[in-house]
Short mmCIF file of N, CA, C and O in Angstrom, two decimals:
data_model
loop_
_atom_site.label_atom_id
_atom_site.label_comp_id
_atom_site.label_asym_id
_atom_site.label_seq_id
_atom_site.Cartn_x
_atom_site.Cartn_y
_atom_site.Cartn_z
N UNK G 253 104.15 100.38 88.46
CA UNK G 253 102.71 100.20 88.58
C UNK G 253 102.32 102.03 88.44
O UNK G 253 102.89 102.26 88.49
N UNK G 254 101.49 101.78 87.58
CA UNK G 254 100.83 103.21 86.81
C UNK G 254 99.49 103.37 88.12
O UNK G 254 98.69 102.34 88.49
N UNK G 255 99.09 104.48 87.88
CA UNK G 255 97.74 104.62 88.37
C UNK G 255 96.35 104.50 87.88
O UNK G 255 96.24 103.93 88.54
N UNK G 256 96.50 104.50 86.57
CA UNK G 256 95.67 103.43 85.52
C UNK G 256 95.74 102.35 86.16
O UNK G 256 94.27 101.97 86.24
N UNK G 257 96.93 100.96 86.09
CA UNK G 257 96.70 100.31 86.90
C UNK G 257 96.24 99.99 87.88
O UNK G 257 95.20 98.66 88.47
N UNK G 258 96.27 101.13 89.07
CA UNK G 258 95.63 100.54 90.28
C UNK G 258 94.50 101.36 90.34
O UNK G 258 93.94 100.37 90.91
N UNK G 259 93.89 101.99 90.13
CA UNK G 259 92.43 102.56 89.82
C UNK G 259 91.93 101.46 89.27
O UNK G 259 91.15 101.21 89.73
N UNK G 260 92.25 100.77 88.06
CA UNK G 260 91.50 99.95 87.34
C UNK G 260 91.16 98.49 88.43
O UNK G 260 90.22 97.70 88.21
N UNK G 261 92.95 98.05 89.22
CA UNK G 261 92.35 96.88 89.55
C UNK G 261 91.49 96.54 91.06
O UNK G 261 90.96 96.19 91.50
N UNK G 262 91.22 98.59 91.87
CA UNK G 262 90.06 98.85 92.75
C UNK G 262 88.87 98.66 91.89
O UNK G 262 87.94 98.24 92.83
N UNK G 263 88.61 99.58 91.29
CA UNK G 263 87.29 98.55 90.26
C UNK G 263 86.93 97.78 90.43
O UNK G 263 85.73 96.91 90.07
N UNK G 264 87.75 96.72 89.83
CA UNK G 264 87.71 94.88 89.37
C UNK G 264 87.29 94.39 90.89
O UNK G 264 87.01 93.59 90.82
N UNK G 265 88.31 94.84 92.02
CA UNK G 265 88.23 94.41 92.72
C UNK G 265 86.60 94.72 93.92
O UNK G 265 85.71 93.65 94.55
N UNK G 266 86.02 95.65 93.57
CA UNK G 266 84.79 96.14 94.12
C UNK G 266 83.28 95.65 93.27
O UNK G 266 82.48 95.15 94.07
N UNK G 267 84.17 95.34 92.07
CA UNK G 267 83.07 94.47 90.90
C UNK G 267 83.00 93.51 90.94
O UNK G 267 81.52 92.77 91.56
N UNK G 268 84.38 92.28 91.53
CA UNK G 268 83.90 91.27 92.03
C UNK G 268 83.42 90.95 93.56
O UNK G 268 82.46 90.20 93.93
N UNK G 269 83.51 91.77 94.52
CA UNK G 269 82.53 91.88 95.97
C UNK G 269 81.54 92.54 96.05
O UNK G 269 80.73 91.47 96.43
N UNK G 270 80.89 93.42 94.57
CA UNK G 270 79.17 93.81 94.97
C UNK G 270 79.22 93.33 93.60
O UNK G 270 79.12 94.45 92.56
N UNK G 271 78.95 92.29 92.66
CA UNK G 271 78.68 91.79 91.61
C UNK G 271 76.99 92.41 91.43
O UNK G 271 76.70 92.84 89.51
N UNK G 272 76.26 92.67 91.84
CA UNK G 272 74.72 93.30 92.01
C UNK G 272 74.66 94.90 92.02
O UNK G 272 73.75 95.37 92.44
N UNK G 273 76.17 95.54 92.01
CA UNK G 273 75.48 97.26 92.55
C UNK G 273 76.50 97.79 91.54
O UNK G 273 77.29 97.14 91.36
N UNK G 274 75.91 98.96 91.04
CA UNK G 274 76.53 99.92 90.18
C UNK G 274 78.07 100.65 90.65
O UNK G 274 77.67 100.69 91.62
N UNK G 275 79.26 99.78 89.74
CA UNK G 275 80.90 100.44 90.39
C UNK G 275 81.29 101.34 89.23
O UNK G 275 80.95 101.34 88.04
N UNK G 276 80.96 102.37 89.81
CA UNK G 276 81.39 103.77 88.55
C UNK G 276 82.20 104.77 89.08
O UNK G 276 82.79 104.76 90.19
N UNK G 277 83.16 105.03 88.14
CA UNK G 277 84.03 106.54 89.13
C UNK G 277 83.38 107.19 88.93
O UNK G 277 82.35 107.45 88.68
N UNK G 278 83.84 108.46 90.42
CA UNK G 278 83.31 109.62 90.83
C UNK G 278 83.53 110.40 89.85
O UNK G 278 83.97 110.72 89.08
N UNK G 279 82.19 111.77 89.58
CA UNK G 279 82.08 112.28 88.84
C UNK G 279 82.79 114.02 90.06
O UNK G 279 83.37 113.53 91.27
N UNK G 280 83.37 114.76 89.77
CA UNK G 280 83.48 115.85 90.05
C UNK G 280 81.85 116.68 91.02
O UNK G 280 82.28 117.27 91.93
N UNK G 281 80.80 116.15 90.63
CA UNK G 281 80.14 116.66 91.52
C UNK G 281 79.75 115.22 93.23
O UNK G 281 79.15 113.91 92.81
N UNK G 282 80.39 115.65 94.18
CA UNK G 282 80.36 114.75 95.56
C UNK G 282 79.06 114.86 95.90
O UNK G 282 78.55 113.95 96.82
N UNK G 283 78.13 115.71 95.47
CA UNK G 283 76.38 115.56 95.96
C UNK G 283 75.46 114.36 95.56
O UNK G 283 75.68 114.03 94.02
N UNK G 284 75.26 113.77 95.82
CA UNK G 284 74.40 112.38 95.75
C UNK G 284 72.85 113.09 95.49
O UNK G 284 72.28 113.60 96.55
N UNK G 285 72.19 112.25 94.46
CA UNK G 285 70.77 112.25 94.46
C UNK G 285 69.92 111.24 94.83
O UNK G 285 70.34 110.05 95.32
N UNK G 286 68.67 111.10 95.23
CA UNK G 286 67.67 109.97 96.60
C UNK G 286 67.81 109.22 94.93
O UNK G 286 67.47 108.11 96.17
N UNK G 287 68.06 109.32 93.29
CA UNK G 287 67.86 107.87 92.72
C UNK G 287 69.26 107.76 92.47
O UNK G 287 69.04 106.76 91.67
N UNK G 288 70.09 107.74 93.68
CA UNK G 288 71.65 107.17 93.24
C UNK G 288 71.43 106.11 93.81
O UNK G 288 71.37 105.94 94.89
N UNK G 289 72.61 105.32 93.49
CA UNK G 289 72.39 103.76 94.03
C UNK G 289 73.76 103.41 93.25
O UNK G 289 74.44 103.30 92.43
N UNK G 290 74.65 102.78 94.12
CA UNK G 290 76.03 102.06 93.72
C UNK G 290 76.87 102.48 94.51
O UNK G 290 76.61 103.35 95.70
N UNK G 291 77.98 102.50 94.20
CA UNK G 291 79.59 102.83 94.61
C UNK G 291 80.07 103.22 93.78
O UNK G 291 80.02 102.91 92.84
N UNK G 292 81.01 104.39 94.27
CA UNK G 292 81.90 105.08 93.01
C UNK G 292 83.35 105.25 94.09
O UNK G 292 83.30 105.01 95.42
N UNK G 293 83.98 105.90 93.29
CA UNK G 293 85.69 105.43 93.38
C UNK G 293 86.56 106.65 93.06
O UNK G 293 85.86 107.00 91.82
N UNK G 294 87.34 107.35 93.43
CA UNK G 294 88.62 108.26 93.10
C UNK G 294 89.19 108.21 93.36
O UNK G 294 89.75 108.03 95.30
N UNK G 295 90.64 108.77 92.53
CA UNK G 295 91.65 109.12 93.20
C UNK G 295 91.69 110.26 94.02
O UNK G 295 91.20 110.93 93.06
N UNK G 296 92.11 110.33 94.86
CA UNK G 296 92.53 111.73 96.23
C UNK G 296 94.06 111.77 95.72
O UNK G 296 94.38 113.08 95.91
N UNK G 297 94.52 111.18 96.29
CA UNK G 297 96.46 111.71 95.50
C UNK G 297 97.30 110.55 95.84
O UNK G 297 97.22 109.23 95.49
N UNK G 298 98.00 111.21 94.68
CA UNK G 298 98.89 110.00 94.73
C UNK G 298 100.73 111.46 94.52
O UNK G 298 100.57 112.05 93.91
N UNK G 299 101.49 110.14 94.97
CA UNK G 299 102.77 111.02 95.52
C UNK G 299 103.85 109.78 94.87
O UNK G 299 104.06 108.70 95.55
N UNK G 300 104.87 110.57 94.66
CA UNK G 300 106.09 109.60 94.23
C UNK G 300 107.71 110.55 95.71
O UNK G 300 107.62 111.23 95.16
N UNK G 301 108.13 109.46 96.37
CA UNK G 301 108.94 110.18 97.11
C UNK G 301 109.89 109.58 97.42
O UNK G 301 110.54 108.21 97.18
N UNK G 302 111.16 110.51 96.77
CA UNK G 302 112.94 109.78 96.35
C UNK G 302 113.41 109.41 97.93
O UNK G 302 112.88 109.80 98.40
N UNK G 303 113.68 107.50 98.37
CA UNK G 303 113.85 107.83 99.29
C UNK G 303 115.69 107.78 99.38
O UNK G 303 116.31 108.27 100.43
N UNK G 304 116.67 107.34 98.14
CA UNK G 304 118.18 106.99 97.89
C UNK G 304 117.50 107.27 96.24
O UNK G 304 117.03 107.43 95.54
N UNK G 305 118.65 107.30 96.14
CA UNK G 305 119.30 107.71 94.19
C UNK G 305 118.07 106.64 93.91
O UNK G 305 117.37 106.86 92.40
N UNK G 306 117.99 105.08 93.93
CA UNK G 306 117.59 104.44 93.27
C UNK G 306 115.96 103.41 93.69
O UNK G 306 115.73 102.70 93.29
N UNK G 307 115.79 104.44 94.73
CA UNK G 307 114.54 104.04 95.37
C UNK G 307 113.75 104.85 96.20
O UNK G 307 114.18 105.88 96.27
N UNK G 308 112.17 104.82 95.41
CA UNK G 308 111.33 105.64 95.49
C UNK G 308 110.69 104.90 96.41
O UNK G 308 110.18 104.16 96.48
N UNK G 309 109.16 105.81 97.33
CA UNK G 309 108.62 105.24 97.74
C UNK G 309 106.54 105.77 96.88
O UNK G 309 106.70 107.48 96.86
N UNK G 310 105.77 105.27 96.51
CA UNK G 310 104.99 105.54 95.65
C UNK G 310 103.44 105.66 96.47
O UNK G 310 103.54 104.46 97.45
N UNK G 311 102.78 106.39 96.73
CA UNK G 311 101.85 106.49 97.85
C UNK G 311 100.62 107.42 97.16
O UNK G 311 100.82 108.10 96.15
N UNK G 312 99.25 106.05 97.35
CA UNK G 312 98.28 106.46 96.24
C UNK G 312 96.85 106.52 97.51
O UNK G 312 96.67 105.79 98.98
N UNK G 313 96.30 107.41 97.57
CA UNK G 313 94.61 107.35 98.52
C UNK G 313 93.76 107.47 97.67
O UNK G 313 93.60 108.37 97.09
N UNK G 314 92.01 106.34 97.72
CA UNK G 314 90.96 106.54 97.13
C UNK G 314 90.67 106.54 98.41
O UNK G 314 90.40 106.45 99.32
N UNK G 315 89.15 107.36 97.32
CA UNK G 315 87.79 107.81 98.40
C UNK G 315 86.73 107.23 97.67
O UNK G 315 86.46 106.31 96.38
N UNK G 316 86.34 106.00 98.21
CA UNK G 316 85.22 105.31 97.95
C UNK G 316 84.14 105.34 99.03
O UNK G 316 83.99 105.83 100.03
N UNK G 317 82.93 105.50 97.98
CA UNK G 317 81.37 106.23 98.82
C UNK G 317 80.31 105.29 98.28
O UNK G 317 80.13 105.31 96.60
N UNK G 318 79.57 105.05 99.24
CA UNK G 318 78.12 104.80 99.38
C UNK G 318 76.73 105.98 98.89
O UNK G 318 77.61 106.84 98.84
N UNK G 319 76.14 106.11 97.59
CA UNK G 319 76.07 106.80 96.75
C UNK G 319 74.82 107.31 97.55
O UNK G 319 73.91 107.83 97.26
N UNK G 320 73.97 106.63 98.31
CA UNK G 320 72.74 106.61 98.92
C UNK G 320 73.31 106.75 100.43
O UNK G 320 72.66 105.85 100.88
N UNK G 321 73.34 107.96 100.64
CA UNK G 321 73.42 108.18 102.23
C UNK G 321 72.09 107.66 103.15
O UNK G 321 72.98 107.44 104.31
N UNK G 322 71.77 107.44 102.22
CA UNK G 322 69.94 107.15 103.31
C UNK G 322 69.85 105.30 103.65
O UNK G 322 69.13 105.02 104.49
N UNK G 323 70.94 104.94 102.92
CA UNK G 323 70.30 103.73 102.79
C UNK G 323 71.39 102.65 102.66
O UNK G 323 71.68 101.95 101.69
N UNK G 324 72.28 103.08 103.70
CA UNK G 324 73.57 102.02 103.95
C UNK G 324 73.12 100.84 104.28
O UNK G 324 72.95 100.81 105.28
N UNK G 325 74.03 99.82 103.94
CA UNK G 325 73.93 98.46 104.57
C UNK G 325 75.03 98.43 106.01
O UNK G 325 75.91 99.18 105.96
N UNK G 326 74.27 97.60 106.70
CA UNK G 326 74.88 97.89 107.82
C UNK G 326 76.59 96.99 107.71
O UNK G 326 77.32 97.01 108.79
N UNK G 327 76.44 96.59 106.93
CA UNK G 327 77.33 95.58 106.79
C UNK G 327 78.65 96.08 105.87
O UNK G 327 79.57 95.65 105.78
N UNK G 328 78.22 97.28 105.11
CA UNK G 328 79.02 98.12 104.04
C UNK G 328 80.84 97.87 104.56
O UNK G 328 81.32 97.59 104.07
N UNK G 329 80.58 98.80 105.53
CA UNK G 329 82.36 99.16 106.13
C UNK G 329 83.55 97.81 106.41
O UNK G 329 83.92 97.65 105.79
N UNK G 330 82.47 96.61 106.11
CA UNK G 330 83.07 95.30 106.75
C UNK G 330 83.31 94.82 105.07
O UNK G 330 84.38 93.97 105.03
N UNK G 331 82.20 94.66 104.65
CA UNK G 331 82.54 94.38 102.86
C UNK G 331 83.44 95.11 102.39
O UNK G 331 84.55 94.93 101.46
N UNK G 332 83.90 96.73 102.18
CA UNK G 332 84.72 97.68 101.64
C UNK G 332 86.02 97.02 102.62
O UNK G 332 86.80 97.40 101.65
N UNK G 333 86.21 96.67 103.65
CA UNK G 333 87.23 96.23 104.03
C UNK G 333 87.83 95.23 103.43
O UNK G 333 88.33 94.88 102.93
N UNK G 334 87.13 94.36 103.50
CA UNK G 334 87.09 92.81 102.96
C UNK G 334 87.62 92.71 101.28
O UNK G 334 89.00 92.64 101.01
N UNK G 335 86.63 93.96 100.35
CA UNK G 335 87.33 94.21 99.43
C UNK G 335 88.46 94.43 99.05
O UNK G 335 89.36 94.28 97.97
N UNK G 336 88.83 95.76 99.73
CA UNK G 336 90.38 95.78 99.55
C UNK G 336 91.10 96.40 100.05
O UNK G 336 92.28 96.89 99.84
N UNK G 337 91.26 95.30 101.02
CA UNK G 337 92.52 95.01 102.06
C UNK G 337 93.47 94.56 101.05
O UNK G 337 94.86 95.10 101.42
N UNK G 338 93.44 93.82 100.43
CA UNK G 338 94.75 93.29 99.66
C UNK G 338 94.36 92.87 97.64
O UNK G 338 93.01 92.58 97.33
N UNK G 339 94.77 93.81 96.80
CA UNK G 339 94.09 93.82 95.62
C UNK G 339 95.23 93.33 94.66
O UNK G 339 96.06 93.54 94.85
N UNK G 340 94.95 92.73 93.67
CA UNK G 340 95.49 91.90 92.28
C UNK G 340 95.98 93.37 91.88
O UNK G 340 95.01 93.96 90.62
N UNK G 341 96.88 93.50 91.08
CA UNK G 341 97.42 94.88 90.26
C UNK G 341 98.48 93.38 89.27
O UNK G 341 99.28 93.19 89.30
N UNK G 342 97.66 93.28 88.29
CA UNK G 342 98.49 92.53 87.36
C UNK G 342 99.22 91.34 87.50
O UNK G 342 100.12 91.48 87.21
N UNK G 343 98.64 90.18 88.55
CA UNK G 343 98.89 89.40 89.32
C UNK G 343 100.06 89.78 90.42
O UNK G 343 100.52 88.79 91.06
N UNK G 344 100.13 90.83 90.62
CA UNK G 344 100.79 90.81 91.92
C UNK G 344 99.96 91.69 92.82
O UNK G 344 99.34 93.06 92.30
N UNK G 345 100.05 91.03 94.37
CA UNK G 345 99.31 91.11 95.19
C UNK G 345 99.85 93.02 96.29
O UNK G 345 100.85 93.24 96.28
N UNK G 346 98.66 93.52 96.21
CA UNK G 346 99.45 94.83 97.39
C UNK G 346 98.32 95.10 98.78
O UNK G 346 96.87 95.08 98.26
N UNK G 347 98.82 95.41 99.51
CA UNK G 347 97.65 95.19 100.81
C UNK G 347 97.54 97.21 101.04
O UNK G 347 99.11 98.25 101.02
N UNK G 348 96.42 97.49 101.93
CA UNK G 348 96.24 98.39 101.83
C UNK G 348 97.23 98.72 103.08
O UNK G 348 96.90 98.07 104.30
N UNK G 349 97.89 100.09 103.18
CA UNK G 349 98.42 100.53 104.22
C UNK G 349 97.27 101.15 105.50
O UNK G 349 98.03 100.75 106.23
N UNK G 350 96.23 101.73 104.38
CA UNK G 350 95.31 102.03 106.05
C UNK G 350 93.74 102.36 105.42
O UNK G 350 93.44 102.17 104.10
N UNK G 351 93.07 101.24 105.80
CA UNK G 351 91.55 101.57 105.65
C UNK G 351 90.57 102.68 106.49
O UNK G 351 91.24 101.40 107.81
N UNK G 352 90.07 103.52 105.77
CA UNK G 352 89.37 103.90 107.50
C UNK G 352 87.89 104.68 107.48
O UNK G 352 87.45 105.32 105.80
N UNK G 353 87.40 104.16 107.58
CA UNK G 353 85.59 104.28 107.87
C UNK G 353 85.01 105.49 108.32
O UNK G 353 85.33 105.75 108.79
N UNK G 354 84.65 106.60 107.55
CA UNK G 354 84.64 107.95 108.08
C UNK G 354 83.19 108.55 107.34
O UNK G 354 83.09 108.06 106.50
N UNK G 355 83.22 109.48 108.16
CA UNK G 355 82.18 110.53 107.61
C UNK G 355 82.11 111.76 107.41
O UNK G 355 83.13 112.39 108.47
N UNK G 356 81.77 112.41 106.29
CA UNK G 356 82.26 114.21 105.49
C UNK G 356 81.10 114.66 105.30
O UNK G 356 79.96 113.99 104.11
N UNK G 357 80.86 115.37 106.00
CA UNK G 357 79.52 116.28 105.70
C UNK G 357 78.38 115.59 105.51
O UNK G 357 77.30 115.77 104.92
N UNK G 358 78.25 114.19 106.89
CA UNK G 358 77.02 113.50 106.67
C UNK G 358 76.92 112.88 106.21
O UNK G 358 75.95 111.91 105.77
N UNK G 359 78.28 112.74 105.10
CA UNK G 359 78.17 111.78 104.10
C UNK G 359 79.35 110.35 104.00
O UNK G 359 80.78 110.85 104.26
N UNK G 360 79.14 108.95 104.41
CA UNK G 360 80.43 108.26 104.78
C UNK G 360 80.76 107.88 103.68
O UNK G 360 79.88 107.95 102.52
N UNK G 361 82.21 107.56 103.63
CA UNK G 361 82.67 107.46 102.63
C UNK G 361 84.46 106.08 103.21
O UNK G 361 84.22 106.44 104.71
N UNK G 362 84.61 105.72 102.35
CA UNK G 362 86.04 104.91 102.97
C UNK G 362 86.91 105.64 102.32
O UNK G 362 87.23 105.70 101.16
N UNK G 363 87.94 105.79 102.90
CA UNK G 363 89.46 105.98 102.70
C UNK G 363 90.45 105.37 102.55
O UNK G 363 90.39 103.88 103.63
N UNK G 364 91.28 104.61 101.30
CA UNK G 364 91.78 103.86 101.25
C UNK G 364 93.41 104.13 100.99
O UNK G 364 93.63 105.12 100.02
N UNK G 365 94.19 103.55 101.60
CA UNK G 365 95.78 104.39 101.32
C UNK G 365 96.59 102.51 101.01
O UNK G 365 96.42 101.93 101.42
N UNK G 366 97.22 103.03 99.54
CA UNK G 366 98.20 102.09 99.41
C UNK G 366 100.31 102.58 99.14
O UNK G 366 99.83 103.74 98.66
N UNK G 367 100.57 102.06 99.73
CA UNK G 367 101.86 102.28 99.94
C UNK G 367 102.93 101.08 99.16
O UNK G 367 102.81 100.04 99.43
N UNK G 368 103.74 101.62 98.13
CA UNK G 368 104.79 100.94 97.51
C UNK G 368 105.67 101.36 97.35
O UNK G 368 106.26 102.16 97.27
N UNK G 369 107.18 100.14 97.26
CA UNK G 369 108.07 101.13 97.58
C UNK G 369 108.93 100.36 96.50
O UNK G 369 108.87 98.96 95.53
N UNK G 370 109.43 101.02 95.39
CA UNK G 370 109.97 100.51 94.27
C UNK G 370 111.61 101.08 93.99
O UNK G 370 111.94 101.54 94.50
N UNK G 371 112.08 100.15 93.11
CA UNK G 371 113.86 99.92 93.12
C UNK G 371 113.99 100.96 91.23
O UNK G 371 113.70 99.43 90.04
N UNK G 372 114.84 101.48 91.35
CA UNK G 372 114.75 101.74 89.47
C UNK G 372 116.23 101.12 89.55
O UNK G 372 117.03 101.18 90.50
N UNK G 373 115.32 100.50 88.26
CA UNK G 373 117.10 99.35 87.71
C UNK G 373 118.08 99.97 86.73
O UNK G 373 117.90 100.89 86.15
N UNK G 374 119.57 100.20 87.30
CA UNK G 374 119.70 101.20 86.30
C UNK G 374 120.46 99.58 84.89
O UNK G 374 120.46 98.70 85.18
N UNK G 375 120.67 100.56 84.02
CA UNK G 375 121.05 99.53 83.11
C UNK G 375 122.36 99.26 82.87
O UNK G 375 123.47 99.48 83.77
N UNK G 376 122.50 97.93 82.88
CA UNK G 376 123.84 97.14 83.05
C UNK G 376 125.25 97.80 81.70
O UNK G 376 124.53 98.31 80.92
N UNK G 377 125.83 98.58 82.43
CA UNK G 377 127.34 98.86 81.65
C UNK G 377 127.83 97.79 81.85
O UNK G 377 128.49 96.78 82.09
N UNK G 378 128.65 98.39 80.64
CA UNK G 378 129.98 97.77 79.73
C UNK G 378 130.81 97.16 80.43
O UNK G 378 130.82 98.26 81.84
N UNK G 379 131.18 95.76 80.56
CA UNK G 379 132.14 95.63 81.88
C UNK G 379 133.85 96.05 81.33
O UNK G 379 133.75 96.40 79.97
N UNK G 380 134.25 96.22 82.18
CA UNK G 380 135.99 96.39 81.58
C UNK G 380 136.50 95.62 80.80
O UNK G 380 136.48 94.35 80.82
N UNK G 381 137.45 96.47 79.61
CA UNK G 381 137.81 95.08 79.22
C UNK G 381 139.42 95.11 78.95
O UNK G 381 139.60 96.61 79.89
N UNK G 382 140.39 94.46 78.92
CA UNK G 382 141.19 94.75 78.81
C UNK G 382 141.89 95.85 78.16
O UNK G 382 141.99 95.28 76.56
N UNK G 383 143.14 96.65 78.34
CA UNK G 383 142.87 97.65 77.53
C UNK G 383 144.96 97.07 77.10
O UNK G 383 145.28 97.02 77.49
N UNK G 384 144.64 97.23 75.66
CA UNK G 384 146.06 96.71 74.39
C UNK G 384 147.03 97.52 74.46
O UNK G 384 146.56 99.00 73.91
N UNK G 385 148.27 97.84 74.53
CA UNK G 385 149.25 98.75 74.39
C UNK G 385 150.48 98.73 73.94
O UNK G 385 151.24 97.87 74.40
N UNK G 386 150.45 99.44 72.99
CA UNK G 386 151.56 98.50 72.19
C UNK G 386 152.35 99.94 71.89
O UNK G 386 152.40 101.28 71.70
N UNK G 387 154.10 100.26 71.88
CA UNK G 387 155.13 100.82 72.03
C UNK G 387 156.10 100.74 70.41
O UNK G 387 156.30 99.63 70.20
N UNK G 388 155.66 101.94 70.11
CA UNK G 388 156.77 101.84 69.10
C UNK G 388 158.00 103.37 68.83
O UNK G 388 157.90 103.82 69.02
N UNK G 389 159.06 102.74 68.52
CA UNK G 389 160.46 103.45 68.62
C UNK G 389 160.14 104.08 67.38
O UNK G 389 160.14 103.76 65.87
N UNK G 390 160.65 105.09 67.64
CA UNK G 390 160.89 106.52 66.42
C UNK G 390 162.43 106.97 65.89
O UNK G 390 163.18 106.89 67.37
N UNK G 391 162.83 106.56 64.57
CA UNK G 391 164.23 106.36 65.08
C UNK G 391 164.62 108.22 63.84
O UNK G 391 163.17 108.47 63.16
N UNK G 392 164.95 108.54 64.56
CA UNK G 392 165.58 110.36 64.08
C UNK G 392 166.00 109.97 62.90
O UNK G 392 166.87 109.75 62.61
N UNK G 393 165.44 111.11 61.92
CA UNK G 393 166.18 111.04 60.92
C UNK G 393 167.38 111.89 60.62
O UNK G 393 167.34 112.78 61.24
N UNK G 394 168.00 110.82 59.92
CA UNK G 394 169.76 111.70 59.69
C UNK G 394 169.27 112.58 59.03
O UNK G 394 169.42 112.76 58.20
N UNK G 395 170.31 114.50 59.36
CA UNK G 395 170.28 114.84 58.07
C UNK G 395 171.80 114.79 57.44
O UNK G 395 172.66 114.95 57.66
#
């Protein structure tokens, strides 16, 4: 699974659970203006760690923000938990390993983490075949 697929799945989940609220990717500016409405999302971290030669752990962290910190619905944290606890990525369900509602500089945000284990499928090697050996006798030429 790619980072873009996971990010798209998060945007789709938010759009389904909040159909009347604008959902958009976060810009570099984390400050919000008084006329901002809606929810933003952004990837905070992506990490690939090797466990063994053929097994990897992918970890992703996302930040979800409500744009108007002065008008936060009381049910927003619960609704975000419900929307993001399990997401569908191209037919496969992924469950969040951590969901955390916190405040940063008096601005509330939801942190969501997803962790997946993947296995590298090695190419199938050609099976061993029987080796035929023929011996030939060499005759010395007489001089």
